[in-house]
Structures are given as C-alpha cells and as structure tokens.
Amino acid sequence: MSARWGVALLAALSLAGSAQAQRTGAGGAGPGVAEAEQVVSTLAERYGVSGDEGAVRDAVRALLPAWARPATDSAGNLWVTVGRGRPRVVFLAHLDEIGFAVTAIRDDGTLELRQRGGFFPSLFEGQPALVHTRHGAVPAVFLPRDSAGATPRRTPPALRADPGTGSRAATEALGIAVGDQLTMPKHYARLLGTRATARSFDDRVGSAALVLALRHLDPARVRGAVAFVWTVREETGLEGAAVVADSLRDGPVVVLAIDTFVSSDSPLELPTFGGARVGSGPVARAVDNSSVTPPALVDSLTALARRQGIPFQTGATNGGNDGSTFAAYGVPDAAMGWPLRYSHSPAEVIDLKDLAGLARMVEAVANSW
C-alpha cells in the first residue's frame, strides 16, 4: 500500500507542477459574495439529518449549471463527473447535518431521542424543535433537565422532546412516528459586512463551494476527469464516502474533502490550535483527527492559491473528513475547508469571502491538477 500511495502522490505533484507556469480558472474572477450567499443560504435552510438528506440533495441538483449531468448512486451520494475516463481528482462535500432520531414515544406523549452526529446536547436544552414527519414538520421543544436536587453537570441526561400533546395517542395523531428525524429550527441571517450565521454551515458551505466551482468551470478546459461528489451520512461515520472510495478504489490520484475547519477564532478560545481566522481565506486542513495531508500537497495548494491571488491559510483542527476513507486504497487526502466559529452549534458563523475563495480554489485544482 505504501508504494502505491507514493506513486499516487508523485503523480499528483507532477500534475500540479505542470501547471506552475499558467494561471488556472475559466477566465473569470470566480463567484462573488452575492452569488456565494445565494447558494449557501439556499442549502443551509434545507433540513437533512444524517440518513435523510433528500431535500438537500434536491437543492444541490437544482443549483447546478445546465451542462452538468448529476447522478445518484445506491448509497444516496450525488455525483457530477467532468471529463472522460475514471476520475483522477475527487472532491467530496457532505450533505447531512447533526440532529436526532425518534426512538420511542412515551405514554405522556414525549419523544425519546438518539443523537445523529457528535455535538454538545446542552446547547439544545429548552430550545424549539421540529419533528420531520412524512406529512411535514411538527413543532416541539427540547426538554431541559430536571435540576431539582440534582448535581449540576455540563452534559445533560439523554434529551427528550415534547410536542405538547400529553399522551402517546395524541402524539401519534400528529403523524409522529419512531424513526422520524428531529432538529432545531434554523434560519440563515446576514450579519455585519460579509459575515453570516445559521445552523448546519457544516457542511453546506463545502457543498456550496462545489456548486459554485462547477458554475464557473469550463468543462472543455478540464484535463482528465474530475469527480464532484456530495456525500451522505458523514456525521454518523463517513458512510457515504466509504461507498465512493470503494467504487473508485483503482482510480484517483488525490481526493480533496471540502469540509469545515473548526476554528479557535472566537473570544474564549486559545489560538494555539485551530487558529485560522474567519475572513482570512480558505484553509488547508493539514492535520485533523482522521488524516494528515502530505506536506508536498499542502505546499502545492498554497502555491496554487498564491498564483490565483486567493488568501489561503494552513492549520490543524479537530474532526474527521470524508477523504480519509480513501486511505485504505493508498490515495492521499488533501482536505480543504473554511474557518467556522461555533461548529455544531445553533449559531455557526462564517465569512462569505472565505466561501468565495474556497470555490475558486476548487475550480483551480480541477483545472490544474
């Protein structure tokens, strides 16, 4: 495996090096803030807990350029392949978001829940909830812990939700059933300047970056073949990406997961780890909990950004990424992301300039690697 990995890495560097003397891109400046906002706000406001990503997948499909020919595989991943032959470069961004699944309905009508993805459940206590049933969304509330006589603790007991019915029969009459997904309501909001807030920017920003790159990509300029894949069930174990990796086991030279860079750029965190600044450009995820990007590929991304005039950062962060599923096949993972404040919370914060720059980086890699 190590020999095959080395061959793949050298091939990737050779392709990157052959583009050193030319500027890449489709001839334009790439997406601006207005277009970036239009795409990411549309995607962020769609609900798609892991295992139930259909609405987000449909939204991505509707935002693609007319020339794209999207296809959905058996796992639910959405693909767009540019060029001919087996893809040598693969981009991945995941469609799903954190949330809950209903595991039982109690006699008092309240809902027992199972987390879908990793986060601090204390952030959801006492907050509004939505149960996503076959017939539409039903409002509820996340029950706060019973603190009477209890020792305070940061992590609450298993959360439950209450639709306010008072009985199992009344809850079922609303159309709520075991297996339904449950989230907190969300809304995209523009903040001062180019900042914005919403829940599920992880990974709707990455998904938007792939859409924006395809909108500005000239398919005739792509050398070889490049795959853009929007994956499912990342938050519950990189399940969709594992299917992609297995189906391409003999193909790619490099995979680039486009996912959150969990940033410490907030008032209460130390900048010594995860110190990419929001608004200072996209980030090479050089190290995270699932993978280490080969230094030569980090250098290639940095050089490419410099040639394109794109502000670019490098750092180490927490979390995993879809590209790590390719490691078993000897394919190097050169993950990229954008700085995100308050990851996996109800109030994530981004800078739209970082999204526009990330889309330009995806386009440039597609054209030159």
CSV table of C-alpha atoms in Angstrom, one decimal:
chain,number,residue,atom,x,y,z
A,1,MET,CA,0.0,0.0,0.0
A,2,SER,CA,2.8,2.4,0.8
A,3,ALA,CA,4.3,2.0,-2.7
A,4,ARG,CA,1.0,2.7,-4.4
A,5,TRP,CA,0.5,5.7,-2.1
A,6,GLY,CA,3.9,7.0,-3.2
A,7,VAL,CA,3.1,6.6,-6.8
A,8,ALA,CA,-0.2,8.4,-6.4
A,9,LEU,CA,1.4,11.3,-4.6
A,10,LEU,CA,4.1,11.7,-7.2
A,11,ALA,CA,1.5,11.7,-9.9
A,12,ALA,CA,-0.5,14.4,-8.1
A,13,LEU,CA,2.6,16.5,-7.7
A,14,SER,CA,3.5,16.1,-11.3
A,15,LEU,CA,0.1,17.2,-12.4
A,16,ALA,CA,0.3,20.2,-10.1
A,17,GLY,CA,3.8,21.1,-11.2
A,18,SER,CA,2.9,21.1,-14.9
A,19,ALA,CA,0.5,24.0,-14.2
A,20,GLN,CA,3.1,26.2,-12.5
A,21,ALA,CA,3.6,28.5,-15.4
A,22,GLN,CA,-0.1,29.1,-16.2
A,23,ARG,CA,-3.0,30.7,-14.4
A,24,THR,CA,-5.9,28.4,-14.0
A,25,GLY,CA,-9.6,29.0,-14.0
A,26,ALA,CA,-12.3,29.6,-16.5
A,27,GLY,CA,-11.2,33.1,-17.4
A,28,GLY,CA,-13.3,34.9,-14.8
A,29,ALA,CA,-12.8,36.0,-11.2
A,30,GLY,CA,-14.9,33.3,-9.8
A,31,PRO,CA,-18.0,33.7,-7.7
A,32,GLY,CA,-18.6,36.9,-5.7
A,33,VAL,CA,-20.2,37.3,-2.3
A,34,ALA,CA,-23.7,37.8,-3.7
A,35,GLU,CA,-23.6,34.5,-5.6
A,36,ALA,CA,-22.0,32.7,-2.7
A,37,GLU,CA,-24.7,33.9,-0.4
A,38,GLN,CA,-27.5,32.9,-2.7
A,39,VAL,CA,-26.2,29.3,-2.9
A,40,VAL,CA,-25.2,28.8,0.7
A,41,SER,CA,-28.3,30.3,2.1
A,42,THR,CA,-30.5,28.1,0.0
A,43,LEU,CA,-28.6,25.0,1.1
A,44,ALA,CA,-28.3,26.0,4.8
A,45,GLU,CA,-32.1,26.4,5.2
A,46,ARG,CA,-32.8,22.8,3.9
A,47,TYR,CA,-33.1,20.1,6.6
A,48,GLY,CA,-31.1,16.9,6.2
A,49,VAL,CA,-30.2,14.9,9.3
A,50,SER,CA,-27.8,12.0,8.6
A,51,GLY,CA,-29.8,9.3,6.7
A,52,ASP,CA,-32.5,11.8,5.4
A,53,GLU,CA,-30.6,14.1,3.1
A,54,GLY,CA,-33.0,14.0,0.2
A,55,ALA,CA,-34.2,17.7,0.4
A,56,VAL,CA,-30.6,18.9,0.4
A,57,ARG,CA,-29.6,16.7,-2.5
A,58,ASP,CA,-32.5,18.0,-4.5
A,59,ALA,CA,-31.5,21.6,-3.7
A,60,VAL,CA,-27.9,20.9,-4.8
A,61,ARG,CA,-29.2,19.4,-8.1
A,62,ALA,CA,-31.4,22.4,-8.8
A,63,LEU,CA,-28.4,24.8,-8.3
A,64,LEU,CA,-26.1,23.0,-10.7
A,65,PRO,CA,-25.2,24.5,-14.1
A,66,ALA,CA,-27.3,23.3,-17.1
A,67,TRP,CA,-24.4,21.3,-18.6
A,68,ALA,CA,-23.9,19.2,-15.5
A,69,ARG,CA,-25.3,15.6,-15.6
A,70,PRO,CA,-25.8,14.7,-11.9
A,71,ALA,CA,-26.4,11.0,-10.9
A,72,THR,CA,-27.2,9.4,-7.6
A,73,ASP,CA,-25.6,6.2,-6.5
A,74,SER,CA,-27.1,3.4,-4.4
A,75,ALA,CA,-26.0,5.0,-1.2
A,76,GLY,CA,-27.6,8.3,-2.0
A,77,ASN,CA,-24.4,10.2,-2.9
A,78,LEU,CA,-24.8,12.8,-5.7
A,79,TRP,CA,-22.1,12.8,-8.4
A,80,VAL,CA,-21.1,15.1,-11.2
A,81,THR,CA,-18.2,13.9,-13.3
A,82,VAL,CA,-16.3,16.4,-15.6
A,83,GLY,CA,-14.2,15.0,-18.4
A,84,ARG,CA,-13.8,11.5,-19.7
A,85,GLY,CA,-12.5,8.3,-18.1
A,86,ARG,CA,-12.1,7.4,-14.5
A,87,PRO,CA,-11.7,10.4,-12.2
A,88,ARG,CA,-8.2,11.2,-11.2
A,89,VAL,CA,-9.2,14.0,-8.8
A,90,VAL,CA,-12.2,13.6,-6.5
A,91,PHE,CA,-13.9,16.4,-4.4
A,92,LEU,CA,-16.2,15.4,-1.6
A,93,ALA,CA,-18.6,17.5,0.5
A,94,HIS,CA,-21.3,16.1,2.7
A,95,LEU,CA,-25.0,16.8,2.6
A,96,ASP,CA,-26.1,15.8,6.1
A,97,GLU,CA,-26.3,17.7,9.3
A,98,ILE,CA,-26.4,16.8,13.0
A,99,GLY,CA,-29.8,16.1,14.7
A,100,PHE,CA,-31.8,13.4,16.4
A,101,ALA,CA,-33.9,10.4,15.5
A,102,VAL,CA,-37.1,9.5,17.4
A,103,THR,CA,-36.5,6.1,19.2
A,104,ALA,CA,-39.7,5.8,21.2
A,105,ILE,CA,-42.9,7.7,22.1
A,106,ARG,CA,-43.7,7.7,25.9
A,107,ASP,CA,-47.1,7.3,27.4
A,108,ASP,CA,-47.1,11.1,28.2
A,109,GLY,CA,-46.5,11.9,24.5
A,110,THR,CA,-42.9,12.9,24.8
A,111,LEU,CA,-40.2,11.6,22.5
A,112,GLU,CA,-37.1,9.7,23.3
A,113,LEU,CA,-34.2,10.6,21.1
A,114,ARG,CA,-30.9,9.3,19.7
A,115,GLN,CA,-28.2,11.7,18.6
A,116,ARG,CA,-27.2,11.7,14.9
A,117,GLY,CA,-23.7,13.1,14.9
A,118,GLY,CA,-21.5,14.5,17.6
A,119,PHE,CA,-22.2,17.7,19.5
A,120,PHE,CA,-23.0,19.2,22.9
A,121,PRO,CA,-26.7,18.4,23.7
A,122,SER,CA,-26.7,21.1,26.4
A,123,LEU,CA,-26.9,23.6,23.5
A,124,PHE,CA,-30.3,22.3,22.6
A,125,GLU,CA,-32.0,22.1,26.1
A,126,GLY,CA,-35.1,24.2,26.4
A,127,GLN,CA,-34.9,25.2,22.7
A,128,PRO,CA,-37.6,24.9,20.0
A,129,ALA,CA,-37.6,21.7,18.0
A,130,LEU,CA,-39.0,20.4,14.7
A,131,VAL,CA,-40.1,16.8,14.2
A,132,HIS,CA,-39.8,15.9,10.5
A,133,THR,CA,-42.6,13.6,9.7
A,134,ARG,CA,-43.9,12.1,6.4
A,135,HIS,CA,-46.6,14.8,6.4
A,136,GLY,CA,-44.4,17.8,7.3
A,137,ALA,CA,-42.7,19.4,10.3
A,138,VAL,CA,-44.4,19.3,13.7
A,139,PRO,CA,-43.2,21.8,16.3
A,140,ALA,CA,-41.9,20.6,19.7
A,141,VAL,CA,-39.5,21.7,22.4
A,142,PHE,CA,-36.3,20.0,23.7
A,143,LEU,CA,-37.0,19.3,27.4
A,144,PRO,CA,-34.5,20.9,29.8
A,145,ARG,CA,-33.0,18.7,32.5
A,146,ASP,CA,-34.8,18.4,35.8
A,147,SER,CA,-32.4,20.3,38.1
A,148,ALA,CA,-34.3,19.9,41.3
A,149,GLY,CA,-32.0,18.2,43.8
A,150,ALA,CA,-29.6,17.1,41.1
A,151,THR,CA,-25.9,17.8,41.0
A,152,PRO,CA,-25.2,20.3,38.2
A,153,ARG,CA,-23.3,18.9,35.2
A,154,ARG,CA,-22.4,20.2,31.8
A,155,THR,CA,-23.8,17.2,29.8
A,156,PRO,CA,-27.5,16.6,30.4
A,157,PRO,CA,-29.1,13.2,30.5
A,158,ALA,CA,-30.4,11.9,27.2
A,159,LEU,CA,-32.6,14.6,25.7
A,160,ARG,CA,-36.3,14.2,25.1
A,161,ALA,CA,-38.7,16.4,23.1
A,162,ASP,CA,-42.2,17.4,23.9
A,163,PRO,CA,-44.8,18.2,21.2
A,164,GLY,CA,-47.2,19.3,23.9
A,165,THR,CA,-49.8,16.6,23.5
A,166,GLY,CA,-49.9,14.9,26.8
A,167,SER,CA,-50.4,11.3,25.5
A,168,ARG,CA,-49.0,8.8,23.2
A,169,ALA,CA,-52.2,8.6,21.1
A,170,ALA,CA,-52.3,12.4,20.6
A,171,THR,CA,-48.6,12.5,19.6
A,172,GLU,CA,-49.2,9.7,17.0
A,173,ALA,CA,-52.2,11.6,15.7
A,174,LEU,CA,-49.9,14.4,14.7
A,175,GLY,CA,-48.2,11.9,12.4
A,176,ILE,CA,-45.1,11.5,14.6
A,177,ALA,CA,-43.5,8.0,14.4
A,178,VAL,CA,-40.5,6.2,15.6
A,179,GLY,CA,-37.7,6.8,13.1
A,180,ASP,CA,-38.6,10.4,12.3
A,181,GLN,CA,-35.8,12.9,12.3
A,182,LEU,CA,-35.8,15.8,14.7
A,183,THR,CA,-33.8,19.1,14.6
A,184,MET,CA,-33.8,22.6,15.9
A,185,PRO,CA,-35.4,25.2,13.6
A,186,LYS,CA,-32.9,27.2,11.6
A,187,HIS,CA,-32.7,30.4,9.5
A,188,TYR,CA,-29.9,32.0,7.5
A,189,ALA,CA,-29.1,35.5,8.7
A,190,ARG,CA,-26.6,38.0,7.3
A,191,LEU,CA,-24.5,39.8,9.9
A,192,LEU,CA,-22.3,42.8,9.6
A,193,GLY,CA,-20.2,43.1,6.5
A,194,THR,CA,-19.7,39.7,4.9
A,195,ARG,CA,-20.4,37.6,8.0
A,196,ALA,CA,-23.4,35.3,8.3
A,197,THR,CA,-24.9,32.9,10.8
A,198,ALA,CA,-27.0,29.7,10.6
A,199,ARG,CA,-27.0,26.2,11.8
A,200,SER,CA,-25.6,23.4,9.5
A,201,PHE,CA,-23.0,25.5,7.7
A,202,ASP,CA,-21.1,22.3,8.3
A,203,ASP,CA,-21.1,21.2,5.6
A,204,ARG,CA,-23.5,23.3,3.5
A,205,VAL,CA,-20.6,25.7,2.9
A,206,GLY,CA,-18.5,22.9,1.4
A,207,SER,CA,-21.5,21.7,-0.6
A,208,ALA,CA,-22.0,25.3,-1.9
A,209,ALA,CA,-18.3,25.6,-2.8
A,210,LEU,CA,-18.6,22.6,-5.2
A,211,VAL,CA,-21.7,24.1,-6.7
A,212,LEU,CA,-20.1,27.4,-7.2
A,213,ALA,CA,-16.9,25.9,-8.7
A,214,LEU,CA,-18.9,23.9,-11.2
A,215,ARG,CA,-20.9,27.1,-12.2
A,216,HIS,CA,-17.6,28.8,-13.1
A,217,LEU,CA,-15.8,25.8,-14.5
A,218,ASP,CA,-15.2,25.4,-18.2
A,219,PRO,CA,-15.6,21.7,-18.8
A,220,ALA,CA,-13.6,21.9,-22.0
A,221,ARG,CA,-10.5,23.0,-20.0
A,222,VAL,CA,-10.5,20.1,-17.5
A,223,ARG,CA,-7.7,17.7,-18.2
A,224,GLY,CA,-8.5,14.1,-17.5
A,225,ALA,CA,-11.6,13.5,-15.4
A,226,VAL,CA,-12.7,15.2,-12.1
A,227,ALA,CA,-15.5,13.9,-9.8
A,228,PHE,CA,-17.6,16.2,-7.6
A,229,VAL,CA,-19.5,14.2,-5.0
A,230,TRP,CA,-21.9,15.3,-2.4
A,231,THR,CA,-21.9,12.5,0.2
A,232,VAL,CA,-24.4,11.2,2.7
A,233,ARG,CA,-24.2,10.2,6.4
A,234,GLU,CA,-20.8,11.8,7.1
A,235,GLU,CA,-21.8,12.9,10.6
A,236,THR,CA,-22.6,9.3,11.6
A,237,GLY,CA,-19.3,7.7,10.4
A,238,LEU,CA,-18.3,8.8,6.8
A,239,GLU,CA,-20.7,6.1,5.5
A,240,GLY,CA,-21.5,7.6,2.1
A,241,ALA,CA,-17.8,8.5,1.4
A,242,ALA,CA,-16.8,4.9,2.1
A,243,VAL,CA,-19.0,3.8,-0.8
A,244,VAL,CA,-17.4,6.4,-3.0
A,245,ALA,CA,-13.9,5.3,-2.0
A,246,ASP,CA,-14.7,1.6,-2.7
A,247,SER,CA,-16.2,2.3,-6.1
A,248,LEU,CA,-13.1,4.3,-7.1
A,249,ARG,CA,-10.5,2.1,-5.5
A,250,ASP,CA,-8.3,1.9,-8.6
A,251,GLY,CA,-8.8,5.4,-9.9
A,252,PRO,CA,-8.0,8.7,-8.1
A,253,VAL,CA,-4.6,10.3,-7.8
A,254,VAL,CA,-5.8,12.5,-5.0
A,255,VAL,CA,-9.0,13.2,-3.0
A,256,LEU,CA,-9.9,16.6,-1.6
A,257,ALA,CA,-12.6,16.6,1.2
A,258,ILE,CA,-14.1,20.1,1.3
A,259,ASP,CA,-15.3,20.4,4.9
A,260,THR,CA,-15.3,22.7,8.0
A,261,PHE,CA,-12.1,23.9,9.6
A,262,VAL,CA,-13.1,24.1,13.2
A,263,SER,CA,-11.6,27.4,14.2
A,264,SER,CA,-10.5,28.8,17.5
A,265,ASP,CA,-11.1,32.3,16.2
A,266,SER,CA,-13.6,33.2,18.9
A,267,PRO,CA,-13.3,35.3,22.1
A,268,LEU,CA,-12.9,32.5,24.6
A,269,GLU,CA,-10.6,30.1,22.8
A,270,LEU,CA,-6.8,29.9,22.7
A,271,PRO,CA,-5.3,30.5,19.2
A,272,THR,CA,-2.6,27.9,19.6
A,273,PHE,CA,-4.7,25.2,17.9
A,274,GLY,CA,-7.2,25.6,15.1
A,275,GLY,CA,-6.1,29.2,14.7
A,276,ALA,CA,-7.4,30.0,11.2
A,277,ARG,CA,-9.1,33.4,11.2
A,278,VAL,CA,-12.6,33.9,9.9
A,279,GLY,CA,-12.5,36.2,6.9
A,280,SER,CA,-8.8,35.5,6.1
A,281,GLY,CA,-9.5,32.9,3.4
A,282,PRO,CA,-10.0,29.1,2.9
A,283,VAL,CA,-7.7,26.7,4.8
A,284,ALA,CA,-5.7,23.6,4.1
A,285,ARG,CA,-6.7,21.0,6.8
A,286,ALA,CA,-3.1,19.9,7.1
A,287,VAL,CA,-3.9,17.7,10.2
A,288,ASP,CA,-7.1,16.6,11.8
A,289,ASN,CA,-8.3,13.6,13.8
A,290,SER,CA,-8.7,11.4,10.7
A,291,SER,CA,-5.9,12.3,8.4
A,292,VAL,CA,-2.6,14.0,7.8
A,293,THR,CA,-2.2,15.8,4.4
A,294,PRO,CA,1.2,15.1,2.8
A,295,PRO,CA,3.3,18.3,3.2
A,296,ALA,CA,4.1,18.4,-0.5
A,297,LEU,CA,0.3,18.6,-1.3
A,298,VAL,CA,-0.1,21.4,1.3
A,299,ASP,CA,2.7,23.2,-0.4
A,300,SER,CA,1.1,22.7,-3.8
A,301,LEU,CA,-2.2,24.1,-2.6
A,302,THR,CA,-0.5,27.1,-1.0
A,303,ALA,CA,1.4,27.8,-4.2
A,304,LEU,CA,-1.7,27.5,-6.3
A,305,ALA,CA,-3.6,29.9,-4.1
A,306,ARG,CA,-0.7,32.4,-4.4
A,307,ARG,CA,-0.8,32.2,-8.2
A,308,GLN,CA,-4.5,32.8,-8.2
A,309,GLY,CA,-4.3,35.6,-5.7
A,310,ILE,CA,-6.5,33.8,-3.2
A,311,PRO,CA,-5.9,34.4,0.5
A,312,PHE,CA,-5.1,31.0,1.9
A,313,GLN,CA,-4.4,29.5,5.4
A,314,THR,CA,-3.0,26.3,6.8
A,315,GLY,CA,-3.7,24.7,10.1
A,316,ALA,CA,-4.5,21.7,12.3
A,317,THR,CA,-8.0,21.2,13.7
A,318,ASN,CA,-10.3,18.7,15.3
A,319,GLY,CA,-12.8,16.4,13.5
A,320,GLY,CA,-12.6,14.0,10.6
A,321,ASN,CA,-13.2,14.3,6.9
A,322,ASP,CA,-14.7,12.1,4.1
A,323,GLY,CA,-11.4,11.9,2.3
A,324,SER,CA,-9.9,9.7,5.0
A,325,THR,CA,-12.0,6.8,3.7
A,326,PHE,CA,-9.6,6.6,0.7
A,327,ALA,CA,-6.5,5.9,2.8
A,328,ALA,CA,-7.1,2.1,2.6
A,329,TYR,CA,-6.6,2.4,-1.1
A,330,GLY,CA,-3.4,4.4,-1.0
A,331,VAL,CA,-5.0,7.7,-2.1
A,332,PRO,CA,-3.7,10.8,-0.4
A,333,ASP,CA,-6.2,13.2,1.2
A,334,ALA,CA,-5.7,16.9,0.7
A,335,ALA,CA,-8.6,18.3,2.7
A,336,MET,CA,-9.6,21.9,2.4
A,337,GLY,CA,-12.1,23.9,4.3
A,338,TRP,CA,-13.1,27.4,5.6
A,339,PRO,CA,-12.8,28.8,9.2
A,340,LEU,CA,-16.0,28.2,11.1
A,341,ARG,CA,-16.9,29.7,14.5
A,342,TYR,CA,-19.0,27.7,17.0
A,343,SER,CA,-19.1,24.5,15.0
A,344,HIS,CA,-22.0,22.1,15.5
A,345,SER,CA,-23.9,24.8,17.5
A,346,PRO,CA,-27.2,26.5,16.6
A,347,ALA,CA,-25.3,29.7,15.7
A,348,GLU,CA,-22.4,28.8,13.4
A,349,VAL,CA,-20.6,31.9,11.9
A,350,ILE,CA,-18.8,32.2,8.5
A,351,ASP,CA,-17.4,34.9,6.3
A,352,LEU,CA,-18.8,34.7,2.7
A,353,LYS,CA,-15.5,35.8,1.4
A,354,ASP,CA,-14.0,32.6,2.6
A,355,LEU,CA,-16.7,30.6,0.7
A,356,ALA,CA,-16.0,32.5,-2.5
A,357,GLY,CA,-12.3,31.9,-2.1
A,358,LEU,CA,-12.8,28.2,-1.4
A,359,ALA,CA,-14.9,27.8,-4.6
A,360,ARG,CA,-12.1,29.5,-6.6
A,361,MET,CA,-9.6,27.0,-5.1
A,362,VAL,CA,-11.8,24.1,-6.0
A,363,GLU,CA,-12.0,25.4,-9.6
A,364,ALA,CA,-8.3,26.0,-9.8
A,365,VAL,CA,-7.5,22.5,-8.6
A,366,ALA,CA,-9.9,21.0,-11.0
A,367,ASN,CA,-8.3,22.9,-13.9
A,368,SER,CA,-4.6,22.3,-13.0
A,369,TRP,CA,-4.2,19.0,-11.0
